[in-house]
Short mmCIF file of C-alpha atoms in Angstrom, two decimals:
data_model
loop_
_atom_site.label_atom_id
_atom_site.label_comp_id
_atom_site.label_asym_id
_atom_site.label_seq_id
_atom_site.Cartn_x
_atom_site.Cartn_y
_atom_site.Cartn_z
CA MET A 1 -29.02 77.00 77.18
CA SER A 2 -32.83 77.72 77.82
CA ASP A 3 -32.63 81.61 77.63
CA LEU A 4 -30.08 81.30 74.36
CA HIS A 5 -32.65 78.74 72.65
CA ALA A 6 -35.38 81.23 73.21
CA ARG A 7 -33.45 84.04 71.63
CA MET A 8 -32.54 82.07 69.06
CA ALA A 9 -36.30 80.98 68.29
CA ALA A 10 -37.12 84.24 68.33
CA ARG A 11 -34.92 84.80 65.45
CA VAL A 12 -35.63 81.73 63.42
CA GLY A 13 -38.56 83.40 61.10
CA GLY A 14 -35.79 86.05 60.11
CA LEU A 15 -33.38 83.67 59.79
CA THR A 16 -35.23 81.32 57.13
CA ALA A 17 -35.53 84.45 54.93
CA VAL A 18 -31.43 85.35 54.94
CA VAL A 19 -30.79 81.80 54.17
CA VAL A 20 -33.53 81.61 51.20
CA ALA A 21 -32.10 85.18 49.76
CA ARG A 22 -28.43 83.90 50.17
CA CYS A 23 -29.39 80.27 48.43
CA ALA A 24 -30.79 82.18 45.41
CA ALA A 25 -28.14 84.50 44.97
CA GLU A 26 -25.02 82.12 45.61
CA ALA A 27 -25.90 78.82 44.36
CA PRO A 28 -27.28 78.71 40.68
CA PHE A 29 -29.44 75.85 41.05
CA TYR A 30 -31.50 78.04 43.75
CA GLY A 31 -31.16 80.83 41.87
CA ALA A 32 -32.89 79.52 38.51
CA LEU A 33 -36.26 78.77 41.05
CA PRO A 34 -39.45 80.13 40.55
CA ARG A 35 -39.78 82.73 43.63
CA ALA A 36 -42.80 80.81 44.78
CA THR A 37 -41.02 77.69 44.99
CA LEU A 38 -37.93 79.51 46.93
CA GLN A 39 -40.85 80.77 49.22
CA GLY A 40 -42.40 78.06 49.58
CA GLU A 41 -40.76 74.16 49.81
CA VAL A 42 -37.24 75.98 49.81
CA ALA A 43 -38.40 78.05 53.07
CA ARG A 44 -40.11 74.99 54.48
CA SER A 45 -36.94 72.98 54.16
CA ILE A 46 -34.82 75.20 55.65
CA ALA A 47 -37.32 75.74 58.51
CA ALA A 48 -37.31 72.19 59.73
CA VAL A 49 -33.61 72.27 59.46
CA HIS A 50 -33.68 75.10 61.69
CA ALA A 51 -36.29 73.45 64.07
CA LEU A 52 -34.00 70.61 64.47
CA LEU A 53 -30.75 73.00 65.32
CA LEU A 54 -33.38 74.77 68.28
CA ARG A 55 -33.80 71.33 69.52
CA ALA A 56 -30.29 70.47 69.51
CA LEU A 57 -29.58 73.84 71.19
CA ARG A 58 -32.27 73.20 73.95
CA ASN A 59 -30.84 69.33 74.55
CA GLY A 60 -28.03 70.37 77.03
CA GLY A 61 -26.17 67.39 77.62
CA GLY A 62 -27.80 64.58 75.00
CA GLY A 63 -26.30 64.28 71.36
CA PRO A 64 -26.82 66.88 68.99
CA LEU A 65 -29.06 64.74 66.75
CA GLY A 66 -31.94 62.41 67.96
CA PRO A 67 -32.26 58.91 65.78
CA GLY A 68 -35.82 60.73 64.53
CA ASP A 69 -33.94 63.50 63.41
CA LEU A 70 -31.57 61.66 61.70
CA THR A 71 -34.20 59.64 60.08
CA ARG A 72 -35.97 63.16 58.55
CA LEU A 73 -32.93 64.44 57.44
CA ILE A 74 -32.31 61.34 55.43
CA GLU A 75 -36.22 61.45 54.08
CA TRP A 76 -35.61 64.98 52.97
CA SER A 77 -32.41 64.25 51.23
CA ALA A 78 -34.02 61.41 49.24
CA ARG A 79 -36.66 63.65 48.40
CA ARG A 80 -34.28 66.23 47.17
CA ALA A 81 -32.43 63.75 45.12
CA GLU A 82 -36.00 62.41 43.54
CA GLU A 83 -36.60 66.12 42.82
CA ARG A 84 -33.34 66.06 40.57
CA VAL A 85 -31.83 68.89 43.07
CA PRO A 86 -28.08 68.18 42.47
CA LEU A 87 -25.87 67.43 45.67
CA GLU A 88 -23.56 70.16 45.34
CA ALA A 89 -26.89 72.57 45.61
CA VAL A 90 -27.82 70.60 48.89
CA ILE A 91 -24.54 70.62 50.55
CA ALA A 92 -24.28 74.64 49.27
CA ALA A 93 -27.47 75.41 51.19
CA TYR A 94 -26.35 73.25 54.34
CA LEU A 95 -23.24 75.50 54.55
CA ILE A 96 -24.95 78.76 54.18
CA GLY A 97 -27.85 77.65 56.62
CA ALA A 98 -25.07 77.13 58.95
CA GLU A 99 -22.89 80.23 58.24
CA VAL A 100 -26.06 82.38 59.11
CA TRP A 101 -27.10 80.44 62.16
CA TRP A 102 -23.50 80.83 63.55
CA GLN A 103 -23.54 84.45 62.76
CA THR A 104 -26.71 84.94 64.55
CA LEU A 105 -25.26 83.26 67.31
CA THR A 106 -22.47 85.36 67.87
CA GLU A 107 -25.24 88.44 67.73
CA VAL A 108 -27.68 86.74 70.50
CA ALA A 109 -25.23 84.58 72.66
CA GLU A 110 -23.72 85.71 75.58
CA PRO A 111 -19.72 85.28 75.99
CA GLY A 112 -20.03 82.22 78.21
CA GLU A 113 -22.83 80.29 75.89
CA LEU A 114 -20.92 81.20 72.73
CA ALA A 115 -18.56 78.12 72.50
CA GLY A 116 -20.94 75.51 73.96
CA ALA A 117 -23.60 76.61 70.85
CA GLY A 118 -20.86 76.43 68.33
CA GLY A 119 -20.02 72.87 69.30
CA LYS A 120 -23.46 71.95 69.18
CA LEU A 121 -23.73 73.75 65.69
CA LEU A 122 -20.45 71.86 64.42
CA ALA A 123 -21.73 68.39 65.80
CA CYS A 124 -24.93 68.84 64.22
CA LEU A 125 -22.84 69.34 60.57
CA HIS A 126 -20.89 66.22 61.57
CA ALA A 127 -23.82 63.98 62.04
CA ALA A 128 -26.19 65.33 59.35
CA LEU A 129 -23.82 65.84 56.36
CA PRO A 130 -22.60 62.13 56.14
CA ALA A 131 -26.09 60.89 56.35
CA VAL A 132 -27.76 63.63 53.64
CA VAL A 133 -24.56 62.69 51.49
CA LEU A 134 -25.29 59.17 51.61
CA ALA A 135 -29.32 59.17 51.46
CA HIS A 136 -28.64 61.22 48.42
CA GLN A 137 -26.21 59.51 46.94
CA ASN A 138 -28.12 56.08 47.23
CA ALA A 139 -31.45 57.82 45.90
CA GLN A 140 -29.80 59.13 42.96
CA GLU A 141 -28.44 55.81 42.19
CA ASP A 142 -31.60 54.23 42.02
CA LEU A 143 -33.14 57.41 39.94
CA HIS A 144 -29.83 56.62 37.75
CA SER A 145 -30.48 52.94 37.30
CA GLU A 146 -34.30 53.38 36.51
CA ASP A 147 -33.61 56.35 33.85
CA LYS A 148 -31.06 53.92 32.27
CA ARG A 149 -33.99 51.19 32.11
CA VAL A 150 -36.48 53.79 30.92
CA ARG A 151 -33.95 55.03 28.00
CA ARG A 152 -32.90 51.70 27.27
CA ALA A 153 -36.70 50.88 26.73
CA LEU A 154 -36.99 54.00 24.79
CA LEU A 155 -34.13 53.16 22.09
CA GLY A 156 -35.81 49.62 22.12
CA ALA A 157 -39.17 51.00 20.88
CA LEU A 158 -37.79 53.56 18.37
CA LEU A 159 -35.38 50.87 17.10
CA ALA A 160 -38.21 48.49 16.47
CA GLY A 161 -40.71 50.81 15.11
CA ARG A 162 -42.60 50.76 18.17
CA PRO A 163 -44.76 53.35 19.92
CA TYR A 164 -42.48 55.60 21.68
CA GLU A 165 -44.03 58.40 23.24
CA GLU A 166 -45.08 57.69 26.50
CA LEU A 167 -41.32 56.13 27.23
CA ALA A 168 -40.19 59.72 25.78
CA SER A 169 -42.20 61.54 28.24
CA VAL A 170 -40.89 59.46 31.50
CA ALA A 171 -37.43 59.71 30.20
CA ARG A 172 -37.81 63.21 29.85
CA VAL A 173 -36.10 62.98 26.38
CA ALA A 174 -37.76 65.07 23.39
CA VAL A 175 -37.60 62.53 20.57
CA VAL A 176 -38.09 64.70 17.40
CA GLY A 177 -36.42 65.79 14.08
CA GLU A 178 -33.91 64.11 12.42
CA TYR A 179 -31.31 61.33 13.72
CA GLU A 180 -28.25 59.64 12.98
CA VAL A 181 -28.28 56.11 13.91
CA VAL A 182 -24.79 54.71 14.21
CA ALA A 183 -23.60 50.76 14.49
CA PHE A 184 -20.14 50.32 16.30
CA ALA A 185 -17.72 47.64 16.06
CA PHE A 186 -14.72 47.14 18.24
CA GLU A 187 -11.88 44.99 17.90
CA SER A 188 -12.00 43.86 21.80
CA ASP A 189 -15.13 45.07 24.02
CA PRO A 190 -14.48 48.15 25.72
CA PRO A 191 -16.27 49.07 28.67
CA SER A 192 -19.43 50.15 28.25
CA ARG A 193 -19.35 53.18 30.69
CA LEU A 194 -16.14 54.58 28.58
CA VAL A 195 -18.04 54.14 25.34
CA GLN A 196 -21.21 55.99 26.76
CA SER A 197 -18.87 59.06 28.14
CA SER A 198 -17.04 59.45 25.12
CA LEU A 199 -20.00 59.93 23.25
CA ASP A 200 -21.75 61.90 25.51
CA ALA A 201 -18.62 64.37 25.89
CA PHE A 202 -18.38 64.70 22.19
CA THR A 203 -22.16 65.32 21.59
CA GLY A 204 -22.74 67.67 24.86
CA ILE A 205 -26.08 65.16 25.78
CA PRO A 206 -26.53 62.08 27.12
CA VAL A 207 -26.50 59.88 23.98
CA LEU A 208 -29.01 57.07 23.69
CA MET A 209 -27.24 53.71 22.93
CA ASP A 210 -27.65 49.90 23.32
CA HIS A 211 -24.26 48.67 24.31
CA VAL A 212 -25.47 45.05 23.73
CA ALA A 213 -26.35 45.55 20.14
CA ARG A 214 -23.38 48.54 20.04
CA ILE A 215 -25.94 50.90 18.54
CA ALA A 216 -26.79 54.55 19.27
CA LEU A 217 -28.87 57.64 18.23
CA LEU A 218 -27.34 60.59 17.52
CA PRO A 219 -29.94 63.85 17.54
CA GLY A 220 -29.38 66.04 14.26
CA ARG A 221 -26.54 65.82 11.35
CA SER A 222 -23.83 64.72 14.16
CA ASP A 223 -20.32 64.44 12.70
CA VAL A 224 -20.05 60.87 12.87
CA PRO A 225 -16.33 60.71 11.37
CA GLY A 226 -15.34 63.01 14.20
CA LEU A 227 -17.26 60.87 16.56
CA VAL A 228 -15.75 57.75 15.55
CA ALA A 229 -12.08 59.47 15.53
CA ARG A 230 -12.67 60.53 19.44
CA LEU A 231 -14.31 57.26 20.34
CA GLU A 232 -11.01 55.38 18.81
CA LYS A 233 -8.75 57.90 21.03
CA ASP A 234 -11.08 57.21 23.95
CA VAL A 235 -11.01 53.19 23.71
CA GLY A 236 -8.02 52.90 22.85
CA GLN A 237 -8.37 50.67 19.33
CA PRO A 238 -9.48 50.75 16.01
CA VAL A 239 -13.46 51.24 15.70
CA ARG A 240 -15.41 50.19 12.68
CA ALA A 241 -18.96 52.38 12.43
CA ALA A 242 -21.76 52.62 10.02
CA ALA A 243 -24.21 55.57 10.31
CA ALA A 244 -27.72 55.88 8.16
CA ARG A 245 -29.74 59.34 8.51
CA SER A 246 -33.42 58.96 9.48
CA SER A 247 -35.57 62.44 8.74
CA VAL A 248 -38.19 61.50 11.45
CA PRO A 249 -38.33 59.16 14.20
CA ALA A 250 -40.46 57.02 12.62
CA ALA A 251 -38.04 55.99 9.71
CA ILE A 252 -35.17 55.12 13.05
CA SER A 253 -35.95 51.45 12.57
CA SER A 254 -35.10 51.53 9.12
CA ALA A 255 -32.22 53.49 9.40
CA ALA A 256 -30.88 50.86 12.01
CA GLN A 257 -31.17 48.26 9.80
CA GLU A 258 -29.30 49.60 6.92
CA ALA A 259 -26.69 50.85 9.49
CA GLY A 260 -26.55 47.31 10.71
CA ARG A 261 -26.10 46.01 7.02
CA VAL A 262 -23.52 48.36 5.88
CA LEU A 263 -21.35 47.67 9.15
CA ASP A 264 -22.02 43.48 8.71
CA LEU A 265 -20.78 44.16 5.01
CA VAL A 266 -17.98 46.24 6.08
CA ARG A 267 -16.56 43.74 8.55
CA ARG A 268 -16.94 40.79 5.84
CA LEU A 269 -15.47 42.90 3.33
CA GLY A 270 -12.38 43.30 6.05
CA ARG A 271 -12.31 47.28 5.15
CA PRO A 272 -10.10 49.57 7.36
CA PRO A 273 -11.75 51.10 10.52
CA GLY A 274 -13.55 54.38 9.85
CA CYS A 275 -17.33 55.68 9.23
CA TYR A 276 -19.37 54.07 6.46
CA ARG A 277 -22.60 54.82 4.87
CA LEU A 278 -24.66 53.02 2.25
CA ASP A 279 -23.18 54.93 -0.56
CA ASP A 280 -19.59 53.90 0.11
CA VAL A 281 -20.41 50.45 -0.36
CA LEU A 282 -23.39 50.32 -2.74
CA LEU A 283 -21.76 48.19 -5.18
CA GLU A 284 -21.01 45.44 -2.52
CA HIS A 285 -24.40 45.85 -1.18
CA GLN A 286 -25.79 44.82 -4.25
CA LEU A 287 -23.74 42.15 -4.75
CA ALA A 288 -23.97 40.67 -1.28
CA ARG A 289 -27.64 39.54 -2.48
CA PRO A 290 -27.30 35.87 -2.41
CA GLY A 291 -28.01 33.78 -5.34
CA ASP A 292 -26.84 31.88 -8.18
CA GLY A 293 -25.43 34.96 -9.67
CA LEU A 294 -22.89 35.91 -6.74
CA VAL A 295 -21.57 32.27 -6.97
CA ARG A 296 -21.13 32.81 -10.90
CA LEU A 297 -19.25 35.78 -10.21
CA ALA A 298 -16.97 34.75 -7.75
CA ALA A 299 -16.29 31.35 -9.63
CA LYS A 300 -14.97 34.06 -12.47
CA LEU A 301 -11.47 34.29 -10.52
CA ASP A 302 -11.44 30.26 -9.43
CA PRO A 303 -8.80 29.81 -12.59
CA LEU A 304 -6.76 31.97 -10.01
CA GLU A 305 -7.30 30.02 -6.76
CA GLU A 306 -3.66 28.13 -7.23
CA HIS A 307 -2.03 31.41 -7.70
CA PRO A 308 -2.24 33.60 -4.64
CA TYR A 309 0.29 36.02 -5.99
CA LEU A 310 -1.88 36.73 -9.24
CA LEU A 311 -5.00 36.99 -6.66
CA GLU A 312 -2.97 39.72 -4.57
CA THR A 313 -1.44 41.34 -7.46
CA LEU A 314 -5.42 41.48 -8.98
CA ARG A 315 -6.76 42.91 -5.66
CA VAL A 316 -4.35 45.51 -5.49
CA PHE A 317 -4.45 46.84 -8.95
CA VAL A 318 -8.29 47.36 -8.71
CA GLU A 319 -7.87 49.14 -5.04
CA ARG A 320 -5.39 51.53 -7.08
CA GLY A 321 -8.05 52.41 -9.40
CA LEU A 322 -6.10 50.31 -12.01
CA ASN A 323 -3.03 52.45 -11.85
CA ARG A 324 0.03 50.73 -13.08
CA ARG A 325 2.60 52.98 -11.36
CA GLN A 326 0.87 52.80 -8.05
CA THR A 327 0.16 49.09 -8.26
CA ALA A 328 4.03 48.39 -8.92
CA LEU A 329 5.04 50.67 -5.84
CA GLU A 330 2.91 48.90 -3.64
CA LEU A 331 4.08 45.38 -4.80
CA CYS A 332 7.49 46.56 -4.89
CA VAL A 333 8.03 44.91 -8.41
CA HIS A 334 9.29 46.04 -11.84
CA ARG A 335 6.34 47.35 -14.10
CA ASN A 336 7.29 44.59 -16.40
CA THR A 337 6.49 42.11 -13.58
CA LEU A 338 3.07 43.66 -13.02
CA ASP A 339 2.12 43.42 -16.82
CA TYR A 340 3.21 39.80 -16.85
CA ARG A 341 1.13 39.19 -14.02
CA LEU A 342 -1.71 40.81 -15.64
CA GLN A 343 -1.61 39.15 -18.54
CA ARG A 344 -1.25 35.32 -16.81
CA VAL A 345 -4.76 36.57 -15.15
CA THR A 346 -6.13 37.64 -18.58
CA THR A 347 -4.73 33.77 -19.88
CA LEU A 348 -6.33 32.21 -16.95
CA THR A 349 -9.42 33.76 -16.76
CA GLY A 350 -10.30 35.19 -19.79
CA LEU A 351 -10.93 38.65 -18.50
CA ASP A 352 -8.59 41.28 -19.80
CA VAL A 353 -7.94 44.26 -17.36
CA ALA A 354 -7.82 46.45 -19.93
CA VAL A 355 -11.28 46.54 -21.33
CA PRO A 356 -13.26 48.67 -19.07
CA ALA A 357 -16.13 46.16 -18.94
CA GLN A 358 -14.33 43.49 -18.06
CA ALA A 359 -12.11 45.64 -15.71
CA ARG A 360 -15.91 46.30 -13.84
CA LEU A 361 -16.37 42.37 -13.64
CA ILE A 362 -13.22 41.64 -12.43
CA GLN A 363 -13.66 44.12 -9.56
CA ALA A 364 -17.01 42.86 -8.94
CA ALA A 365 -15.90 39.32 -8.79
CA LEU A 366 -13.26 40.23 -6.45
CA VAL A 367 -15.92 41.61 -4.16
CA ALA A 368 -18.01 38.30 -4.56
CA ARG A 369 -15.15 36.15 -3.45
CA ASP A 370 -14.77 38.28 -0.52
CA LEU A 371 -18.29 38.13 0.63
CA ALA A 372 -18.30 34.29 -0.15
CA GLY A 373 -15.35 33.93 2.60
CA PRO A 374 -11.71 32.80 2.10
CA ALA A 375 -11.57 28.99 0.73
CA ASP A 376 -10.50 26.43 3.12
CA HIS A 377 -6.98 26.53 1.64
CA ARG A 378 -6.39 30.48 0.93
CA GLY A 379 -3.88 31.91 3.07
CA ALA A 380 -1.92 28.32 3.62
CA THR A 381 0.91 29.69 1.32
CA GLY A 382 2.39 33.07 0.97
CA TRP A 383 1.74 34.60 -2.40
CA GLN A 384 5.20 36.20 -2.60
CA GLY A 385 6.83 32.58 -2.47
CA SER A 386 4.69 31.34 -4.99
CA ALA A 387 5.27 34.36 -7.16
CA GLY A 388 8.73 33.86 -7.15
CA ALA A 389 8.16 30.04 -8.23
CA ALA A 390 5.91 31.05 -11.21
CA GLU A 391 7.63 33.86 -12.47
CA SER A 392 10.71 32.17 -12.24
CA GLY A 393 9.18 29.40 -14.00
#
């Protein structure tokens, strides 16, 4: 084998150039690298692997790679991962190198030498590739964990209004322009990885999200309703979301507070799943401010406490825009029955839904009651049963 070793050693310099050229032509990652990097760091790495192959070729009866050789391969692989070289590019380089090495062996080896040299090459690949893959994956996992930590810290700084520039630089995230700050509420906790994957797939970029606070930062004027619809499909459950726009990074903190208040309001009011903004609950937002006014407003409908069916009728009537026909259809009652119930509301509360100002007051009072929370006894008796008793009497 010593003569074959010498013949291959004489070809190594040219082999390295061939492998570098083929990597640049066949592997997109290497093709995008600057020429100086290809001829520098990449060429040196390939030459080092060739040196290992030469030693294996000279080592007649021993193993293809020694412990020290594997250690060096592991160190190189970890370094490539830290430099953000994709694992598929690393594997492609090894396979291209092996192919070029074998082609050269067929050119310089004697017929009796080729089988043994080919066996050495395969044994080297068999020993090297699993170690390379494992080392690369371990290093990537460490980097991913560190990246997630830095990104969480960056998001935390933006949401709290603290300086973020240094963290953004470390995380390699450009924090510029407009953002949509979106707060989410799920019926049950879906896996964080599933939520993150859904957001990333919809936007096409890694989304900054706090999976504990359930709040995400979307760059630009993102299609938030579309994102919520996609997320509902991916997690398999209804989703409520509240969004607030931030025109500059410095306003992200206040936008997050607004989104949080809107989401809390939507949940307290029992609004259906979907995407909400402050303008969607502007009246309710103003009414939600605590104080005697809210209590007195809710108390306007206290006379209906013992008549749940009247409260339900009133709520549907308001939700249907004071449209009597649609309200009667939804409640499955005759128009005359609906008119009777609305008259009963007026008799008990002194508020007439036919008077615009009083109708607005009724709508606000319903919101105030929702914000105050249900009374202890509310819901104990179905309104339909009470309705039948009241209307028949």
